Short mmCIF file of C-alpha atoms and ligand atoms in Angstrom, two decimals:
data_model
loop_
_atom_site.label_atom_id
_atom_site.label_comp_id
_atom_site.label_asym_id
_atom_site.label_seq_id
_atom_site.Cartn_x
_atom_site.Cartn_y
_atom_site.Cartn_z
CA UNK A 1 -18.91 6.74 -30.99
CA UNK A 2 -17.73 6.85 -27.57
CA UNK A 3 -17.37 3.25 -25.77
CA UNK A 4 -16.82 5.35 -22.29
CA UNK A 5 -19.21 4.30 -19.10
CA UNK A 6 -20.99 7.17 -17.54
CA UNK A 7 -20.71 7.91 -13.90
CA UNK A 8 -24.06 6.26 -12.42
CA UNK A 9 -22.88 2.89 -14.28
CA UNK A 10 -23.14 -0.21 -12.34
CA UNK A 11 -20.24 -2.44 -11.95
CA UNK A 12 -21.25 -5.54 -13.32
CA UNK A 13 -22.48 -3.31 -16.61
CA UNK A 14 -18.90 -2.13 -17.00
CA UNK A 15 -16.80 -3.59 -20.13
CA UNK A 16 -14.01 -6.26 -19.04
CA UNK A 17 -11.76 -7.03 -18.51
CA UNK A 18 -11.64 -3.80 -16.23
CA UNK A 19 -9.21 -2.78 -13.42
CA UNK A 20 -12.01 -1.35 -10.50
CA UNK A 21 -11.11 0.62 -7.60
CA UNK A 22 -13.31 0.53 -4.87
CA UNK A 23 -12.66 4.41 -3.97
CA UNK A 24 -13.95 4.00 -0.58
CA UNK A 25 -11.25 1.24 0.41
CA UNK A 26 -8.53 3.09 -1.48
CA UNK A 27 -8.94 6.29 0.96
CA UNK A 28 -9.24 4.46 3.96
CA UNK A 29 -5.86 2.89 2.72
CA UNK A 30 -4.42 6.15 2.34
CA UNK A 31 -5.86 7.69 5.23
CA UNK A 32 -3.97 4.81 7.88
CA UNK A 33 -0.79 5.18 6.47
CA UNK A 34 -1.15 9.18 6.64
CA UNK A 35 -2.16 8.79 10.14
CA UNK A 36 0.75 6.12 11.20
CA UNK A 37 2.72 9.36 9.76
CA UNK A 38 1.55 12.17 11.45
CA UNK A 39 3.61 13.62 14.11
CA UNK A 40 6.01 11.05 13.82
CA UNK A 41 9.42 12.67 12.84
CA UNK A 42 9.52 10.13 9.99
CA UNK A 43 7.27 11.27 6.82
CA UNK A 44 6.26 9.49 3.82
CA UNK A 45 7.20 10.02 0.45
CA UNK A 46 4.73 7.48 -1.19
CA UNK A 47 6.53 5.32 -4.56
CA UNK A 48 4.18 6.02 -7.38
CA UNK A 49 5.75 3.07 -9.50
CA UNK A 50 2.53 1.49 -7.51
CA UNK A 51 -0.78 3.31 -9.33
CA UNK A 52 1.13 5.53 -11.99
CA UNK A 53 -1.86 8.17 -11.94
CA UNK A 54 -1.36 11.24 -11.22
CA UNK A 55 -4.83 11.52 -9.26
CA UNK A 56 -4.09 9.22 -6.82
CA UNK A 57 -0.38 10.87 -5.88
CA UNK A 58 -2.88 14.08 -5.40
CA UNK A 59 -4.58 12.06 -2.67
CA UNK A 60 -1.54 11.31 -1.00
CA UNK A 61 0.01 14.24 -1.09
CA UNK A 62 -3.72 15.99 -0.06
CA UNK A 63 -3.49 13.38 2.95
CA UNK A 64 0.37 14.69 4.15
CA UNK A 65 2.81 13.10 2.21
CA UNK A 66 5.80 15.31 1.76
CA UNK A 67 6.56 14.47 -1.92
CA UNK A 68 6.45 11.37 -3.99
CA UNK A 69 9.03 8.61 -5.24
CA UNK A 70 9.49 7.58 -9.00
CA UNK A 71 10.70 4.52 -10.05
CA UNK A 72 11.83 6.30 -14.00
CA UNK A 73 12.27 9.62 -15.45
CA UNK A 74 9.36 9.33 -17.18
CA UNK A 75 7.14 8.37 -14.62
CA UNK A 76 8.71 11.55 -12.92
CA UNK A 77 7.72 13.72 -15.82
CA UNK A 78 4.38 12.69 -16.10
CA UNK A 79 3.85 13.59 -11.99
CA UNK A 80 5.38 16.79 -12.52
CA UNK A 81 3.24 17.96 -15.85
CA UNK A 82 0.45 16.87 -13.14
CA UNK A 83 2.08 19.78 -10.67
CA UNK A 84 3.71 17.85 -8.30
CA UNK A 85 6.26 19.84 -6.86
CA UNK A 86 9.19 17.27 -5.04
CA UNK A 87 9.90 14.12 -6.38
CA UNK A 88 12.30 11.45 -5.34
CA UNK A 89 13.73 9.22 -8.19
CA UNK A 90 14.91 6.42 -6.04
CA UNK A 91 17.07 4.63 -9.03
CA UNK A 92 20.12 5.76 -10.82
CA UNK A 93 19.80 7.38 -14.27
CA UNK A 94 22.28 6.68 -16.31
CA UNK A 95 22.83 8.29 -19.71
CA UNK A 96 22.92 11.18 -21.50
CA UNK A 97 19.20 11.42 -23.09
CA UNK A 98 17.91 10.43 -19.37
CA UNK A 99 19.93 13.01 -17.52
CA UNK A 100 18.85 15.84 -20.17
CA UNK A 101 15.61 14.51 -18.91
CA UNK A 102 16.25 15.04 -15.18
CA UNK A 103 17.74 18.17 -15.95
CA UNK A 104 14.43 19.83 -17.63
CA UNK A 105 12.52 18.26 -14.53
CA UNK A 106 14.72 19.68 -12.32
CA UNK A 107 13.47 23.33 -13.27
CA UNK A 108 9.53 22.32 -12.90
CA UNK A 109 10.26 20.42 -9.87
CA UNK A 110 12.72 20.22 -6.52
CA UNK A 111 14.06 16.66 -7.69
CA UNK A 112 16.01 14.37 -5.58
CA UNK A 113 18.13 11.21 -7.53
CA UNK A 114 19.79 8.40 -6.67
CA UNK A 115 23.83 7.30 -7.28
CA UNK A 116 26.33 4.81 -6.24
CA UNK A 117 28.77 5.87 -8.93
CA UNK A 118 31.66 8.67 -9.68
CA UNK A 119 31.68 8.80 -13.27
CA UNK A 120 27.33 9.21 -13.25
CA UNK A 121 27.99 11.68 -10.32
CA UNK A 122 30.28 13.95 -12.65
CA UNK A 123 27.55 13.26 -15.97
CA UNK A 124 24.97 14.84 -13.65
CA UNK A 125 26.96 17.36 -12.66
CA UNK A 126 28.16 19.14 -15.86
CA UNK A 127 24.36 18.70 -16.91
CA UNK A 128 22.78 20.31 -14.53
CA UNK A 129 25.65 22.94 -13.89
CA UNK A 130 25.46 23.98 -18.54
CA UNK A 131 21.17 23.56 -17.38
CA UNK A 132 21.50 25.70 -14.82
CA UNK A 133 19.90 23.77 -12.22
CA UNK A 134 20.15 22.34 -9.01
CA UNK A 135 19.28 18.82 -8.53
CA UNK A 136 19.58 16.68 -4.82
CA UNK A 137 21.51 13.54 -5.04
CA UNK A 138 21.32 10.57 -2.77
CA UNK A 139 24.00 7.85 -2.37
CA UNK A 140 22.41 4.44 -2.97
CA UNK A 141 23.59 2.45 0.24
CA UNK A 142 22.90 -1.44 -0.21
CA UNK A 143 21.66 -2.85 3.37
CA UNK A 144 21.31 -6.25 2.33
CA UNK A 145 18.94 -6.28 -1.00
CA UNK A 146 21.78 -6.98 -3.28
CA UNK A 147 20.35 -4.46 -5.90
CA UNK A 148 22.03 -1.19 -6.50
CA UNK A 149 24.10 0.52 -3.87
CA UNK A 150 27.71 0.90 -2.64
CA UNK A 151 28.37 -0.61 0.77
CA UNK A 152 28.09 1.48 4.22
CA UNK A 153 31.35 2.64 4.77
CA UNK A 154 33.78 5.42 3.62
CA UNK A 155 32.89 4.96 0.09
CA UNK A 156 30.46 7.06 1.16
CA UNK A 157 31.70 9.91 2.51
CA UNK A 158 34.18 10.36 -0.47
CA UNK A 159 31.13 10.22 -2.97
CA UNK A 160 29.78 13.14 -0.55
CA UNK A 161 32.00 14.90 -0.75
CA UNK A 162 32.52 14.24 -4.21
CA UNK A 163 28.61 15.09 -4.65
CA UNK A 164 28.88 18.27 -2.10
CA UNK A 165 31.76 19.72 -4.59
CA UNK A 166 29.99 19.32 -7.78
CA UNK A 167 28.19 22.40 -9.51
CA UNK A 168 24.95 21.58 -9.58
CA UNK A 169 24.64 19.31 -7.31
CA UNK A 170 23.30 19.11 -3.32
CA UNK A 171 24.33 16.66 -1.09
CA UNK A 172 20.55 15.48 -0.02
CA UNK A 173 21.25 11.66 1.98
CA UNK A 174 20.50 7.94 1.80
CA UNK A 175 19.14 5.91 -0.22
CA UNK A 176 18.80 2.45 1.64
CA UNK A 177 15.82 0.43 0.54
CA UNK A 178 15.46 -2.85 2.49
CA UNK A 179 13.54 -4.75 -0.48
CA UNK A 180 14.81 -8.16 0.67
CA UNK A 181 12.91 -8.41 3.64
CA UNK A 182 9.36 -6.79 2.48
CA UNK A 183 7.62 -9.67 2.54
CA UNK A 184 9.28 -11.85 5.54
CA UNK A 185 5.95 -13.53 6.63
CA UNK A 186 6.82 -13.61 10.48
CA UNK A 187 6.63 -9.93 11.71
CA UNK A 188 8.85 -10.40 14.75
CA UNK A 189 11.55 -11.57 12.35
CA UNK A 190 10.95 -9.16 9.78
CA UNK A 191 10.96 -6.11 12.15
CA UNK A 192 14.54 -7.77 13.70
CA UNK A 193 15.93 -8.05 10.59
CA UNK A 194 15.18 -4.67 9.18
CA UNK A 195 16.28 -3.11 12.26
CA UNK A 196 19.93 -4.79 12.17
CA UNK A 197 19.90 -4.36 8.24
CA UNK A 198 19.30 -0.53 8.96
CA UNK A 199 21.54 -0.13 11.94
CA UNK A 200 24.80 0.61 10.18
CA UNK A 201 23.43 3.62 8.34
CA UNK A 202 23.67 5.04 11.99
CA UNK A 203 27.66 5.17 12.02
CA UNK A 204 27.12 6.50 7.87
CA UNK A 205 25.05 8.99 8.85
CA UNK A 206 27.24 10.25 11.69
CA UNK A 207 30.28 9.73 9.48
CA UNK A 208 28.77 12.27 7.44
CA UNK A 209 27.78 14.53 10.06
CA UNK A 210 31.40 14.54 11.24
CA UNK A 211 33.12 15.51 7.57
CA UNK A 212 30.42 18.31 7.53
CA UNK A 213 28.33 16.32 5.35
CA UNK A 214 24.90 16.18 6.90
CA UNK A 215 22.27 13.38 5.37
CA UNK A 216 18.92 15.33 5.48
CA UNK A 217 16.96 12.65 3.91
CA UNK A 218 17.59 9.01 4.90
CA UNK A 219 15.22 7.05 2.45
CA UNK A 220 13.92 3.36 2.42
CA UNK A 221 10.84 1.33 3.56
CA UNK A 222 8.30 -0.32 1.81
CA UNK A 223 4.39 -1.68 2.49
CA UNK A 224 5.84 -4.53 4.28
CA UNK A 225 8.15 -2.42 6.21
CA UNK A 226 6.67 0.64 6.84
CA UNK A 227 5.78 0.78 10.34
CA UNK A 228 9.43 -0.85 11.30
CA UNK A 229 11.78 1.27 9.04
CA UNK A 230 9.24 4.46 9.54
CA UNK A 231 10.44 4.04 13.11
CA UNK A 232 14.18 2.66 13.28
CA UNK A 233 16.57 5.65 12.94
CA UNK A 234 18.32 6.83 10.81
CA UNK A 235 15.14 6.76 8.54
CA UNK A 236 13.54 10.09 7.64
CA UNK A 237 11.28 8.97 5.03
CA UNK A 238 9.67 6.19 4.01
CA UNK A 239 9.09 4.78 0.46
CA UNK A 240 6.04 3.06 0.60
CA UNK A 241 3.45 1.92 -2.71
CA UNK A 242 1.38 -0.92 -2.65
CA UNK A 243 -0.68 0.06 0.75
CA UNK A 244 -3.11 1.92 -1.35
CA UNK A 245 -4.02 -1.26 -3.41
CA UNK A 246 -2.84 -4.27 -1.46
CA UNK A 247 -2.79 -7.71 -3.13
CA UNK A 248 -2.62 -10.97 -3.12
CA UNK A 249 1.18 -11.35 -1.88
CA UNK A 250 1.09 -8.85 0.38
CA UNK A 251 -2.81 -8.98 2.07
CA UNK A 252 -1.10 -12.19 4.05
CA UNK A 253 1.01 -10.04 5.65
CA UNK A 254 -0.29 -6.62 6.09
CA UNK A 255 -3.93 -7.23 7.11
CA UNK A 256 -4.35 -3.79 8.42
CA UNK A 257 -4.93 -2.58 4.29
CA UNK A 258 -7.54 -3.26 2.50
CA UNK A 259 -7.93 -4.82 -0.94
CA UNK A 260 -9.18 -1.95 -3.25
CA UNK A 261 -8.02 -3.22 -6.60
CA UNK A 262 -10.01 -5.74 -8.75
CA UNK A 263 -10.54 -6.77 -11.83
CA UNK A 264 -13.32 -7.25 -13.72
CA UNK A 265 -13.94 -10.35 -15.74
CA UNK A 266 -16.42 -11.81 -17.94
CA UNK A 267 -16.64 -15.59 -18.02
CA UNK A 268 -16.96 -16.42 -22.08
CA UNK A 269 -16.98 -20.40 -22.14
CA UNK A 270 -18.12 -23.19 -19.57
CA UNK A 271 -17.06 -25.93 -21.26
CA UNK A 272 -17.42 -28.04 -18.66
CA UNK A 273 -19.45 -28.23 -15.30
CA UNK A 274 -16.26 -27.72 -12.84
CA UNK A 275 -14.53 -25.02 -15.65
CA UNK A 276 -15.04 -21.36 -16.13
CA UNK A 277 -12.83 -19.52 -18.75
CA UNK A 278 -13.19 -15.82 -17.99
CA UNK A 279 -11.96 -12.96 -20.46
CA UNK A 280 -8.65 -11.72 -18.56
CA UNK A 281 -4.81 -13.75 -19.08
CA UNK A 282 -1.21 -12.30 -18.85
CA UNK A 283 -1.57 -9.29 -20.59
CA UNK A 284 -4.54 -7.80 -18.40
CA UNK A 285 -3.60 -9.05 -14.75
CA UNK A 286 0.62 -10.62 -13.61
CA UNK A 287 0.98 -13.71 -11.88
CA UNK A 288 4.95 -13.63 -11.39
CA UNK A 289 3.71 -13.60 -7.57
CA UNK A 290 1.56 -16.52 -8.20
CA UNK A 291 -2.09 -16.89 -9.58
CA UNK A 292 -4.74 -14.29 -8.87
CA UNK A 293 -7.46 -14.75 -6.51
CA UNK A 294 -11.48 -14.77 -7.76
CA UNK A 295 -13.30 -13.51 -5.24
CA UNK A 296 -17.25 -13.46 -5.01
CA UNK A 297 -17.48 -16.75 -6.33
CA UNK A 298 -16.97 -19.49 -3.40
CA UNK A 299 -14.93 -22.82 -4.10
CA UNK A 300 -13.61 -20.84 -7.27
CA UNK A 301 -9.73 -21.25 -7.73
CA UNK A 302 -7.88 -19.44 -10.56
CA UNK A 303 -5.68 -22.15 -12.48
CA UNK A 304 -3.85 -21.10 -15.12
CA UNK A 305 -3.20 -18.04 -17.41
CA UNK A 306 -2.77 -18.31 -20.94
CA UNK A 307 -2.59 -14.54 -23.19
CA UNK A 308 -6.00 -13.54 -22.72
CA UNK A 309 -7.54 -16.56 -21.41
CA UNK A 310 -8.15 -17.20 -17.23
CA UNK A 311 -8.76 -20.76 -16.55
CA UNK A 312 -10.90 -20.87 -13.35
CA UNK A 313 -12.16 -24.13 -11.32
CA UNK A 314 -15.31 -24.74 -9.42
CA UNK A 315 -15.03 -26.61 -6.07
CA UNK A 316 -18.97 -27.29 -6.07
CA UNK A 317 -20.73 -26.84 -9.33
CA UNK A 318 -23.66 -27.90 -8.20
CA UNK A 319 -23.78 -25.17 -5.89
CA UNK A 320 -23.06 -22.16 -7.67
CA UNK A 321 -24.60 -20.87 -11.09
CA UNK A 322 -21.66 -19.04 -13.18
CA UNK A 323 -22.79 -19.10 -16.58
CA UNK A 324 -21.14 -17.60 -19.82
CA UNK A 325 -21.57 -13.65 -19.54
CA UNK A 326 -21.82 -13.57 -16.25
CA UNK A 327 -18.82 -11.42 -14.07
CA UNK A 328 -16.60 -12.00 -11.28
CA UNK A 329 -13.73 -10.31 -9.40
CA UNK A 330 -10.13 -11.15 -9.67
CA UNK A 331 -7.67 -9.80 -6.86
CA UNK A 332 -4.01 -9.48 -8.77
CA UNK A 333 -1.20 -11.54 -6.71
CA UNK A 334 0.99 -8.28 -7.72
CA UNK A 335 -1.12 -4.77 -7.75
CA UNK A 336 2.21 -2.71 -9.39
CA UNK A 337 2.79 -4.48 -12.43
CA UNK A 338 -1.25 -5.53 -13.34
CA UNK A 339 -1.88 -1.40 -13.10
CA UNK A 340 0.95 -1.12 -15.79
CA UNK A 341 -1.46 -3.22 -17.96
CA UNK A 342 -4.33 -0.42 -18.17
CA UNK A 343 -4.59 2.56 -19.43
CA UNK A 344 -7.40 3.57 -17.23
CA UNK A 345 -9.12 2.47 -13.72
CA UNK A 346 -12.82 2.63 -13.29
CA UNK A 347 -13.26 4.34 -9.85
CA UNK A 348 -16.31 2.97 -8.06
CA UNK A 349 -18.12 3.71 -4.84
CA UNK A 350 -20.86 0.82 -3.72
CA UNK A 351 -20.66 -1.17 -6.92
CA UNK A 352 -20.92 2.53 -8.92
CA UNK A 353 -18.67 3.74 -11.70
CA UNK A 354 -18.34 7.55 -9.84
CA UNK A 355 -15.17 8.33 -12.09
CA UNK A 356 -12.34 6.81 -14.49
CA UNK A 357 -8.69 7.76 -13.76
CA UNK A 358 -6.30 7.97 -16.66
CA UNK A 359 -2.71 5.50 -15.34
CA UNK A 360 -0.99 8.15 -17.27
CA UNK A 361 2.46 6.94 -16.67
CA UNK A 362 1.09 3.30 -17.55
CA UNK A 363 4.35 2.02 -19.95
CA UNK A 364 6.85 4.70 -18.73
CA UNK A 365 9.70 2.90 -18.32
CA UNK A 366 12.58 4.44 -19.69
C1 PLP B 1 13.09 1.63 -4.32
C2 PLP B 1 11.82 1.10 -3.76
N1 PLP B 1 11.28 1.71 -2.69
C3 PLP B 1 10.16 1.28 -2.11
C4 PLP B 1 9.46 0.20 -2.63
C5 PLP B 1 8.27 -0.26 -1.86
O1 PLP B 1 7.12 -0.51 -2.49
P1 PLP B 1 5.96 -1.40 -1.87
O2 PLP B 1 5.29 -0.59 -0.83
O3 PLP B 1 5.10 -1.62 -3.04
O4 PLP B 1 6.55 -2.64 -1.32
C6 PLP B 1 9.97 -0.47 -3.76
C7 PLP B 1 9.28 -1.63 -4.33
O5 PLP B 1 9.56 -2.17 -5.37
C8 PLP B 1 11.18 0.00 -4.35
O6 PLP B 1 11.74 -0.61 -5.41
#
């Protein structure tokens, strides 16, 4: 027997806890970053590390994004079974049972990879040259994020060159992500700060230009970023996930999204007047970005998480009924790693299940 919701179900009707999309939101979300895009020399290559399903990264791509970005190898290969044709892993991959991986991708897709290291440069190389298949490679620079990344300067133009020489291997860019400054709250700081984090990849970039290296791709940028980095040379592309979801975190500082991710609780126990214990802990929605937000419910205040426990608090009980059974909305503080949770999102238009769409890369993470 099949536990599935119809399309036609109401909302409040669906099993919980449930991850809802409000399908409506979600393309207007899409929609204002595609337009911020268009006809601006910059494009956007959107990070699907964010949603994971292979029907959203349709939308974007339907809307004019060039390609997407991958976080993993197998998130990759589950985009490219779905037919998506250029893909951007913006990590290194390391290893020999990854880079077989990449190789095989390589001939279903036009794949693009990151590196900040000789010895991983000449492991892709002889793979791809015994494959038979030509794979672009970017050179991780690190602006400032501490993560990954050699530092701008003529490191890179010998890994270039190194990268230019190798069968197998194109020369593609930059990778340059400015992840330490995504979520500076004041805008006119963040926007100065990303542009003087960015401006040395000028003198890289023209480095390379001089040795007969040219970057085509200069990648970075992020939901909190977007708008600076997508128009601060030497950018080309621009990396961005969570705008299609928005949460918590990032709502405070990007008001122009809206929040089209929920999820769906059911409140089991009222144990007391002030407490309601709803259905959903730690291993349906994160909180490493702080506690999630109910919304619907006025005065009510998300506590604490325990496994599969939410402890929620009334301001007013008096003025609100929320008894056992009853369902409320929770907006994640972090929309990536609560879709990782699900298997599945419940697509709704005007509080109506319309569709369910699989997060078929949910758990890739090798
Ligand atoms: C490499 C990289 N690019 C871009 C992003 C931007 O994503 P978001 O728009 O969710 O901030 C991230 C976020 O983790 C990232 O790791």
């Amino acid at each position: 027997m099949s536990y599935e919701p119809k399309p036609g179900t109401p909302v409040q009707e669906l099993d919980t806890p449930a991850l809802i999309l409000d399908l409506d939101k979600f393309q207007r979300n899409v929609d204002k970053m595609a337009r911020f895009f268009a006809n601006k020399p910059t494009v956007l290559r959107p990070h699907s590390k964010t949603h994971k399903c292979p029907q959203i990264a349709q939308r974007q791509l339907a809307a004019g994004a060039v390609g997407i970005t991958c976080a993993k190898v197998s998130e990759a290969s589950v985009m490219a079974q779905a037919g998506i044709r250029s893909i951007l892993i913006a990590n290194e991959i390391v290893g020999p049972a990854k880079i077989e991986r990449l190789t095989e991708l390589a001939r279903q897709a036009t794949m693009y990879v990151a590196v900040d290291d000789p010895n991983n440069i000449r492991a892709l190389s002889v793979a791809c040259h015994n494959k038979g298949v030509q794979l672009g490679v970017l050179i991780e620079v690190d602006i400032g994020m501490k993560r990954c990344g050699v530092q701008a300067g003529p490191v890179v133009i010998d890994l270039a060159r190194q990268i230019a020489d190798a069968p197998g291997l194109t020369f593609s860019g930059i990778l340059a992500y400015e992840g330490h400054l995504v979520m500076v709250q004041d805008p006119e700081e963040r926007a100065r700060r990303v542009r003087h984090d960015i401006q040395p990849l000028n003198d890289v970039v023209e480095s390379l230009e001089k040795h007969g290296l040219p970057a085509k791709i200069v990648s970075g940028g992020g939901t909190g970023t977007y708008d600076i980095s997508g128009t601060c040379p030497p950018m080309t592309e621009i990396e961005a996930g969570s705008y299609v979801f928005m949460d918590t975190t990032y709502l405070k500082i990007r008001p122009e999204f809206e929040s089209s991710l929920t999820l769906l609780v059911t409140v089991i126990s009222r144990p007391t007047p002030e407490r309601v214990i709803v259905d959903a802990g730690m291993k349906s929605i994160t909180h490493e970005f702080g506690l999630p937000q109910p919304v619907d419910v006025p005065g009510a205040a998300l506590r604490s998480l325990s496994e599969e426990h939410g402890k929620i608090e009334l301001a007013d009980p008096a003025a609100i009924s929320v008894p056992a059974g009853s369902k409320m909305r929770v907006i994640p503080s972090h929309c990536c790693t609560t879709v990782n949770l699900h298997d599945k999102m419940y697509v709704c238009q005007q509080d109506v299940l319309v569709d369910i769409w699989p997060i078929a890369a949910r758990g890739c993470v090798q």
